[in-house]
Amino acid sequence: MDRYVRLAVIGTGRIGKLHVENIVCSIPQAKLIGVADIDHASATEVAGRFGIPLAVADYGELLNRPELEAIVICSATNTHAQIIQDASQAGKHIFCEKPIDFDLSRIDQTLAMVADAGVKLQIGFQRRFDTNFRRLKESMAEGLIGTPHLLRITSRDPAPPPISYIRVSGGIFLDMMIHDFDMARFLINSKIEEVYATGSVMIDPAIGQAGDIDTALVTLKFANGVIGTIDNSRQAVYGYDQRVEVFGNQGMLQVGNCQTDTVILSNDNAIQRTLPPFFFLERYQQAYQSELQAFIDAILEDTSPRVTGEDGRAPVVIGLTAQRSLVENRPIRLDEIETDVCKKINR
């Protein structure tokens, strides 16, 4: 019989349900033996729908099961670090949705525990597994545009999340743009040294009252000289807008928006095509499946995960740097944030 990995999913909200469905329906090398959620009714409903034998409110009950090999963390952000720590001490491999935490010293403590335990940790930056972005990355590696000079990333959501979510999200840089920070690192493969951020509240005053912005532009300076720009908006009325452009000395590579279909209507009034997918679940359906397959493969083949804990830490540093830049209205070097972490630890 072929080897498979026994998994449990912690958190059965929107993203948790997606991962459960992908594991059950699309990854034959994985066997889902349990789910957990503090809302036990939610866990029970998901378990019943997908034929999962165990549904609990306390994830500790899952970690105590000796047959369990790995967990997928889809719970609230403020629980991620603690669950990673508990799982590593229990000897379980870990897939965790971003971010690990908002506090760098807590992230460092968590990563140290993972390293001491010798378990695998993969962070959920699913865009790295999108076929379009991977092809762009491969084309750059093949030298098709020569030496990169400029990077431009656009990410715009179709509608802002509820204000209740905004209040606990960590802000636009750590909630939304964190994916773009990771994509910038993935594509350029050079350390980001300096960040300059600007932003405003253009969509909903309640977002500002909650302490956040809804429209942002960030400039990145890389160690290799590349300059990057990222723009985010919480509201694009035409759908989920995800585009990337890399300009080099021998050409340019672009990834445009995916379309829900490829039909184009041309007549004497206009040329029309369908709008992009409405939101990230539709846009990155394949990527979510691929990232979990990669996690399972890393366990079965005993290889390093393709998105490591350090890959999870780096965008948080960039996000915190962007937050300070916005407040202080000046470019901020990432080592300023790292220095603050060292001072905090040594107090």
Short mmCIF file of C-alpha atoms in Angstrom, two decimals:
data_model
loop_
_atom_site.label_atom_id
_atom_site.label_comp_id
_atom_site.label_asym_id
_atom_site.label_seq_id
_atom_site.Cartn_x
_atom_site.Cartn_y
_atom_site.Cartn_z
CA MET A 1 0.00 0.00 0.00
CA ASP A 2 1.28 3.47 -0.86
CA ARG A 3 2.38 5.66 2.03
CA TYR A 4 0.13 8.54 3.06
CA VAL A 5 0.22 11.29 5.71
CA ARG A 6 -2.39 11.46 8.49
CA LEU A 7 -3.50 15.06 8.89
CA ALA A 8 -5.79 17.25 10.97
CA VAL A 9 -7.11 20.74 10.16
CA ILE A 10 -7.39 23.30 12.97
CA GLY A 11 -9.92 25.99 12.18
CA THR A 12 -12.95 25.28 10.01
CA GLY A 13 -13.79 28.75 8.77
CA ARG A 14 -13.64 29.80 5.13
CA ILE A 15 -10.02 28.87 4.43
CA GLY A 16 -10.17 25.82 6.66
CA LYS A 17 -13.09 24.41 4.71
CA LEU A 18 -11.21 24.98 1.47
CA HIS A 19 -8.18 23.07 2.73
CA VAL A 20 -10.36 20.25 4.04
CA GLU A 21 -12.02 19.88 0.63
CA ASN A 22 -8.67 19.92 -1.18
CA ILE A 23 -7.17 17.29 1.13
CA VAL A 24 -10.17 14.98 0.91
CA CYS A 25 -10.89 15.37 -2.78
CA SER A 26 -7.56 16.11 -4.45
CA ILE A 27 -4.61 14.77 -2.43
CA PRO A 28 -4.63 10.97 -2.30
CA GLN A 29 -1.36 10.87 -0.32
CA ALA A 30 -3.10 12.56 2.62
CA LYS A 31 -5.69 11.16 5.01
CA LEU A 32 -7.68 13.62 7.10
CA ILE A 33 -8.41 12.05 10.48
CA GLY A 34 -9.78 15.05 12.39
CA VAL A 35 -10.77 18.71 12.49
CA ALA A 36 -10.89 21.19 15.36
CA ASP A 37 -12.58 24.53 15.90
CA ILE A 38 -13.55 26.45 19.04
CA ASP A 39 -16.98 26.53 17.38
CA HIS A 40 -17.63 22.82 17.82
CA ALA A 41 -20.76 22.99 15.67
CA SER A 42 -18.65 24.24 12.74
CA ALA A 43 -16.12 21.43 13.20
CA THR A 44 -18.90 18.86 13.42
CA GLU A 45 -20.61 20.16 10.29
CA VAL A 46 -17.39 20.03 8.25
CA ALA A 47 -16.51 16.57 9.56
CA GLY A 48 -19.95 15.26 8.63
CA ARG A 49 -19.86 16.77 5.17
CA PHE A 50 -16.49 15.24 4.27
CA GLY A 51 -16.65 12.00 6.21
CA ILE A 52 -13.95 12.92 8.74
CA PRO A 53 -14.02 10.63 11.81
CA LEU A 54 -13.18 13.17 14.53
CA ALA A 55 -14.41 16.71 15.28
CA VAL A 56 -13.32 18.49 18.46
CA ALA A 57 -13.33 21.96 20.00
CA ASP A 58 -9.89 21.61 21.65
CA TYR A 59 -7.06 21.09 19.17
CA GLY A 60 -5.01 19.55 21.97
CA GLU A 61 -7.13 16.41 21.64
CA LEU A 62 -5.82 16.03 18.10
CA LEU A 63 -2.19 16.68 19.02
CA ASN A 64 -2.40 13.93 21.64
CA ARG A 65 -3.26 11.30 19.06
CA PRO A 66 -0.13 9.26 18.23
CA GLU A 67 -1.27 8.40 14.71
CA LEU A 68 -1.48 12.08 13.75
CA GLU A 69 1.58 13.17 11.73
CA ALA A 70 0.82 16.74 10.65
CA ILE A 71 -1.58 19.63 11.12
CA VAL A 72 -2.92 22.43 8.94
CA ILE A 73 -3.52 25.65 10.92
CA CYS A 74 -6.36 27.81 9.62
CA SER A 75 -7.45 29.43 12.90
CA ALA A 76 -7.33 33.10 13.89
CA THR A 77 -3.94 34.82 13.52
CA ASN A 78 -3.52 35.38 17.25
CA THR A 79 -3.55 31.60 17.78
CA HIS A 80 -0.97 30.65 15.14
CA ALA A 81 2.23 30.91 17.15
CA GLN A 82 0.86 29.02 20.15
CA ILE A 83 -0.51 26.20 18.02
CA ILE A 84 2.79 25.94 16.11
CA GLN A 85 4.66 25.72 19.42
CA ASP A 86 2.28 23.08 20.81
CA ALA A 87 2.40 21.05 17.60
CA SER A 88 6.19 21.14 17.42
CA GLN A 89 6.45 19.92 21.00
CA ALA A 90 4.06 17.11 20.06
CA GLY A 91 6.32 16.18 17.14
CA LYS A 92 3.83 17.06 14.39
CA HIS A 93 4.71 18.62 11.05
CA ILE A 94 2.98 21.95 10.49
CA PHE A 95 1.38 23.88 7.68
CA CYS A 96 0.23 27.32 8.88
CA GLU A 97 -1.64 30.08 7.12
CA LYS A 98 0.10 33.46 7.16
CA PRO A 99 1.19 35.21 9.27
CA ILE A 100 2.97 33.30 12.01
CA ASP A 101 2.38 36.25 14.37
CA PHE A 102 2.58 40.05 14.35
CA ASP A 103 5.35 40.14 16.99
CA LEU A 104 8.85 39.34 15.69
CA SER A 105 10.23 38.17 19.01
CA ARG A 106 7.35 35.72 19.31
CA ILE A 107 7.97 34.55 15.75
CA ASP A 108 11.64 33.98 16.58
CA GLN A 109 10.74 32.02 19.70
CA THR A 110 8.32 29.90 17.67
CA LEU A 111 10.81 29.18 14.88
CA ALA A 112 13.45 28.20 17.43
CA MET A 113 11.05 25.67 18.94
CA VAL A 114 10.28 24.25 15.50
CA ALA A 115 14.00 23.89 14.78
CA ASP A 116 14.65 22.21 18.13
CA ALA A 117 11.81 19.76 17.52
CA GLY A 118 13.07 18.88 14.05
CA VAL A 119 9.61 19.10 12.47
CA LYS A 120 8.71 20.69 9.14
CA LEU A 121 6.96 24.06 8.96
CA GLN A 122 5.44 25.46 5.77
CA ILE A 123 3.76 28.88 5.66
CA GLY A 124 0.70 29.43 3.48
CA PHE A 125 1.78 31.90 0.80
CA GLN A 126 -0.23 30.22 -1.94
CA ARG A 127 0.62 32.72 -4.69
CA ARG A 128 4.07 31.12 -5.04
CA PHE A 129 2.25 28.03 -6.32
CA ASP A 130 0.15 29.82 -8.92
CA THR A 131 1.10 28.54 -12.39
CA ASN A 132 1.28 32.06 -13.83
CA PHE A 133 3.64 33.46 -11.21
CA ARG A 134 5.76 30.32 -11.25
CA ARG A 135 6.14 30.61 -15.01
CA LEU A 136 7.18 34.25 -14.63
CA LYS A 137 9.77 33.21 -12.03
CA GLU A 138 11.06 30.43 -14.32
CA SER A 139 11.28 32.83 -17.27
CA MET A 140 13.37 35.21 -15.20
CA ALA A 141 15.65 32.34 -14.16
CA GLU A 142 16.07 31.43 -17.83
CA GLY A 143 17.34 34.96 -18.48
CA LEU A 144 14.53 35.90 -20.86
CA ILE A 145 14.52 39.54 -19.72
CA GLY A 146 18.16 39.77 -18.67
CA THR A 147 18.84 41.62 -15.44
CA PRO A 148 15.68 42.83 -13.62
CA HIS A 149 15.49 46.57 -12.99
CA LEU A 150 11.91 47.29 -11.95
CA LEU A 151 9.12 45.28 -10.27
CA ARG A 152 5.49 46.36 -10.16
CA ILE A 153 2.78 44.48 -8.26
CA THR A 154 -0.91 45.38 -8.14
CA SER A 155 -3.31 43.72 -5.67
CA ARG A 156 -6.84 44.99 -5.24
CA ASP A 157 -9.73 43.26 -3.49
CA PRO A 158 -13.28 43.52 -4.84
CA ALA A 159 -14.65 44.78 -1.51
CA PRO A 160 -13.29 45.54 1.96
CA PRO A 161 -13.71 42.98 4.73
CA PRO A 162 -16.00 43.65 7.72
CA ILE A 163 -14.80 46.32 10.13
CA SER A 164 -14.71 43.68 12.86
CA TYR A 165 -12.04 41.91 10.82
CA ILE A 166 -10.12 45.11 10.07
CA ARG A 167 -9.73 45.72 13.81
CA VAL A 168 -7.89 42.43 14.36
CA SER A 169 -6.23 42.00 10.94
CA GLY A 170 -2.94 43.71 11.79
CA GLY A 171 -3.61 46.36 9.14
CA ILE A 172 -3.38 46.40 5.37
CA PHE A 173 0.40 45.81 5.31
CA LEU A 174 0.30 42.68 7.51
CA ASP A 175 -3.02 41.35 6.26
CA MET A 176 -3.27 42.11 2.56
CA MET A 177 0.06 43.42 1.24
CA ILE A 178 1.98 40.72 3.12
CA HIS A 179 1.26 38.43 0.14
CA ASP A 180 2.80 41.00 -2.20
CA PHE A 181 5.87 41.38 0.02
CA ASP A 182 6.33 37.63 -0.22
CA MET A 183 5.83 37.69 -3.99
CA ALA A 184 8.43 40.45 -4.32
CA ARG A 185 10.99 38.35 -2.41
CA PHE A 186 10.06 35.25 -4.41
CA LEU A 187 10.53 36.93 -7.79
CA ILE A 188 13.55 39.15 -7.23
CA ASN A 189 15.45 36.78 -4.91
CA SER A 190 17.31 39.62 -3.22
CA LYS A 191 17.01 41.12 0.23
CA ILE A 192 14.69 44.11 0.61
CA GLU A 193 16.66 46.80 2.43
CA GLU A 194 14.37 49.85 2.52
CA VAL A 195 10.65 50.57 2.43
CA TYR A 196 8.72 53.77 1.85
CA ALA A 197 4.96 53.61 2.35
CA THR A 198 2.14 56.05 1.81
CA GLY A 199 -1.59 55.51 2.09
CA SER A 200 -4.99 56.96 2.82
CA VAL A 201 -8.60 56.15 3.52
CA MET A 202 -10.47 56.49 0.23
CA ILE A 203 -13.19 53.84 0.51
CA ASP A 204 -14.76 53.78 3.96
CA PRO A 205 -14.14 56.23 6.85
CA ALA A 206 -14.89 53.39 9.28
CA ILE A 207 -11.65 51.72 8.17
CA GLY A 208 -9.74 54.81 9.26
CA GLN A 209 -11.66 54.90 12.54
CA ALA A 210 -10.55 51.30 13.08
CA GLY A 211 -6.93 52.45 12.77
CA ASP A 212 -6.18 51.28 9.24
CA ILE A 213 -6.00 52.56 5.67
CA ASP A 214 -7.67 51.09 2.59
CA THR A 215 -5.46 52.46 -0.20
CA ALA A 216 -1.69 52.08 -0.15
CA LEU A 217 1.43 52.46 -2.27
CA VAL A 218 4.81 51.08 -1.18
CA THR A 219 8.26 51.44 -2.74
CA LEU A 220 10.85 48.73 -2.11
CA LYS A 221 14.62 48.99 -2.55
CA PHE A 222 16.41 45.66 -3.00
CA ALA A 223 20.05 44.92 -2.19
CA ASN A 224 20.74 44.15 -5.86
CA GLY A 225 19.50 47.58 -6.97
CA VAL A 226 16.02 46.58 -8.18
CA ILE A 227 13.26 49.04 -7.33
CA GLY A 228 9.78 47.68 -6.65
CA THR A 229 6.36 49.24 -6.24
CA ILE A 230 3.25 47.66 -4.77
CA ASP A 231 -0.22 49.21 -4.82
CA ASN A 232 -3.17 47.88 -2.83
CA SER A 233 -6.82 48.86 -2.68
CA ARG A 234 -9.54 47.29 -0.58
CA GLN A 235 -12.12 47.89 -3.32
CA ALA A 236 -11.92 47.25 -7.05
CA VAL A 237 -15.47 47.30 -8.38
CA TYR A 238 -14.57 45.09 -11.37
CA GLY A 239 -13.29 42.14 -9.30
CA TYR A 240 -10.11 40.65 -7.85
CA ASP A 241 -7.22 42.49 -9.51
CA GLN A 242 -3.87 40.64 -9.41
CA ARG A 243 -1.09 41.72 -11.77
CA VAL A 244 2.71 41.59 -11.81
CA GLU A 245 5.27 43.16 -14.13
CA VAL A 246 9.04 42.72 -14.13
CA PHE A 247 11.11 44.97 -16.40
CA GLY A 248 14.71 44.08 -17.26
CA ASN A 249 17.51 45.24 -19.52
CA GLN A 250 16.46 42.74 -22.21
CA GLY A 251 12.70 42.87 -21.99
CA MET A 252 9.64 42.65 -19.77
CA LEU A 253 7.48 39.91 -18.26
CA GLN A 254 3.86 40.44 -17.23
CA VAL A 255 1.16 38.40 -15.54
CA GLY A 256 -2.32 39.78 -16.08
CA ASN A 257 -5.63 38.96 -14.50
CA CYS A 258 -7.14 35.56 -15.06
CA GLN A 259 -10.59 35.52 -16.67
CA THR A 260 -13.61 33.45 -15.75
CA ASP A 261 -13.79 32.49 -19.44
CA THR A 262 -11.95 33.42 -22.65
CA VAL A 263 -14.92 34.54 -24.75
CA ILE A 264 -14.46 37.96 -26.35
CA LEU A 265 -17.37 39.81 -27.93
CA SER A 266 -16.45 42.25 -30.71
CA ASN A 267 -19.09 44.41 -32.39
CA ASP A 268 -19.62 47.94 -33.64
CA ASN A 269 -20.01 49.27 -30.08
CA ALA A 270 -17.10 47.73 -28.18
CA ILE A 271 -14.83 44.78 -27.58
CA GLN A 272 -15.91 43.04 -24.39
CA ARG A 273 -14.75 40.15 -22.25
CA THR A 274 -15.67 38.81 -18.81
CA LEU A 275 -14.49 40.28 -15.53
CA PRO A 276 -11.73 38.66 -13.47
CA PRO A 277 -12.68 36.13 -10.75
CA PHE A 278 -14.45 37.84 -7.88
CA PHE A 279 -12.12 36.88 -5.04
CA PHE A 280 -9.04 34.98 -3.95
CA LEU A 281 -10.72 31.60 -3.43
CA GLU A 282 -11.64 31.46 -7.12
CA ARG A 283 -8.41 33.06 -8.39
CA TYR A 284 -6.08 30.77 -6.46
CA GLN A 285 -8.07 27.55 -6.35
CA GLN A 286 -5.31 25.57 -8.07
CA ALA A 287 -2.56 27.24 -6.02
CA TYR A 288 -4.18 26.28 -2.70
CA GLN A 289 -4.25 22.66 -3.80
CA SER A 290 -0.67 22.77 -5.05
CA GLU A 291 0.75 24.25 -1.83
CA LEU A 292 -0.79 21.46 0.27
CA GLN A 293 0.47 18.85 -2.18
CA ALA A 294 3.95 20.37 -1.78
CA PHE A 295 3.64 20.12 2.02
CA ILE A 296 2.66 16.45 1.81
CA ASP A 297 5.51 15.78 -0.63
CA ALA A 298 8.01 17.41 1.73
CA ILE A 299 6.93 15.05 4.51
CA LEU A 300 6.91 11.93 2.36
CA GLU A 301 10.24 12.74 0.69
CA ASP A 302 11.83 14.26 3.82
CA THR A 303 12.74 17.50 2.05
CA SER A 304 12.55 21.12 3.15
CA PRO A 305 9.20 22.87 2.64
CA ARG A 306 9.12 25.24 -0.31
CA VAL A 307 7.94 28.12 1.91
CA THR A 308 9.88 27.99 5.18
CA GLY A 309 9.41 29.63 8.54
CA GLU A 310 12.03 32.22 7.58
CA ASP A 311 9.98 32.93 4.45
CA GLY A 312 7.05 33.51 6.80
CA ARG A 313 9.03 35.84 9.04
CA ALA A 314 10.49 38.10 6.32
CA PRO A 315 7.20 39.62 5.04
CA VAL A 316 6.21 40.47 8.62
CA VAL A 317 9.44 42.46 8.98
CA ILE A 318 8.64 44.28 5.73
CA GLY A 319 5.06 44.91 6.86
CA LEU A 320 6.17 46.36 10.20
CA THR A 321 8.67 48.54 8.34
CA ALA A 322 5.89 49.79 6.05
CA GLN A 323 3.72 50.61 9.05
CA ARG A 324 6.48 52.71 10.60
CA SER A 325 7.20 54.39 7.28
CA LEU A 326 3.54 55.38 6.94
CA VAL A 327 3.46 56.85 10.45
CA GLU A 328 6.80 58.65 10.21
CA ASN A 329 6.44 59.64 6.53
CA ARG A 330 9.97 58.62 5.61
CA PRO A 331 11.85 55.70 4.09
CA ILE A 332 12.70 53.09 6.73
CA ARG A 333 15.46 50.51 6.53
CA LEU A 334 14.53 46.99 7.60
CA ASP A 335 17.52 46.83 9.93
CA GLU A 336 15.87 49.56 12.03
CA ILE A 337 13.08 47.11 12.82
CA GLU A 338 15.53 44.26 13.46
CA THR A 339 17.53 46.49 15.82
CA ASP A 340 14.36 47.21 17.80
CA VAL A 341 13.73 43.47 18.14
CA CYS A 342 17.24 42.92 19.51
CA LYS A 343 16.79 45.77 22.02
CA LYS A 344 13.48 44.27 23.15
CA ILE A 345 15.05 40.84 23.69
CA ASN A 346 18.06 42.26 25.58
CA ARG A 347 16.12 44.43 28.01
#
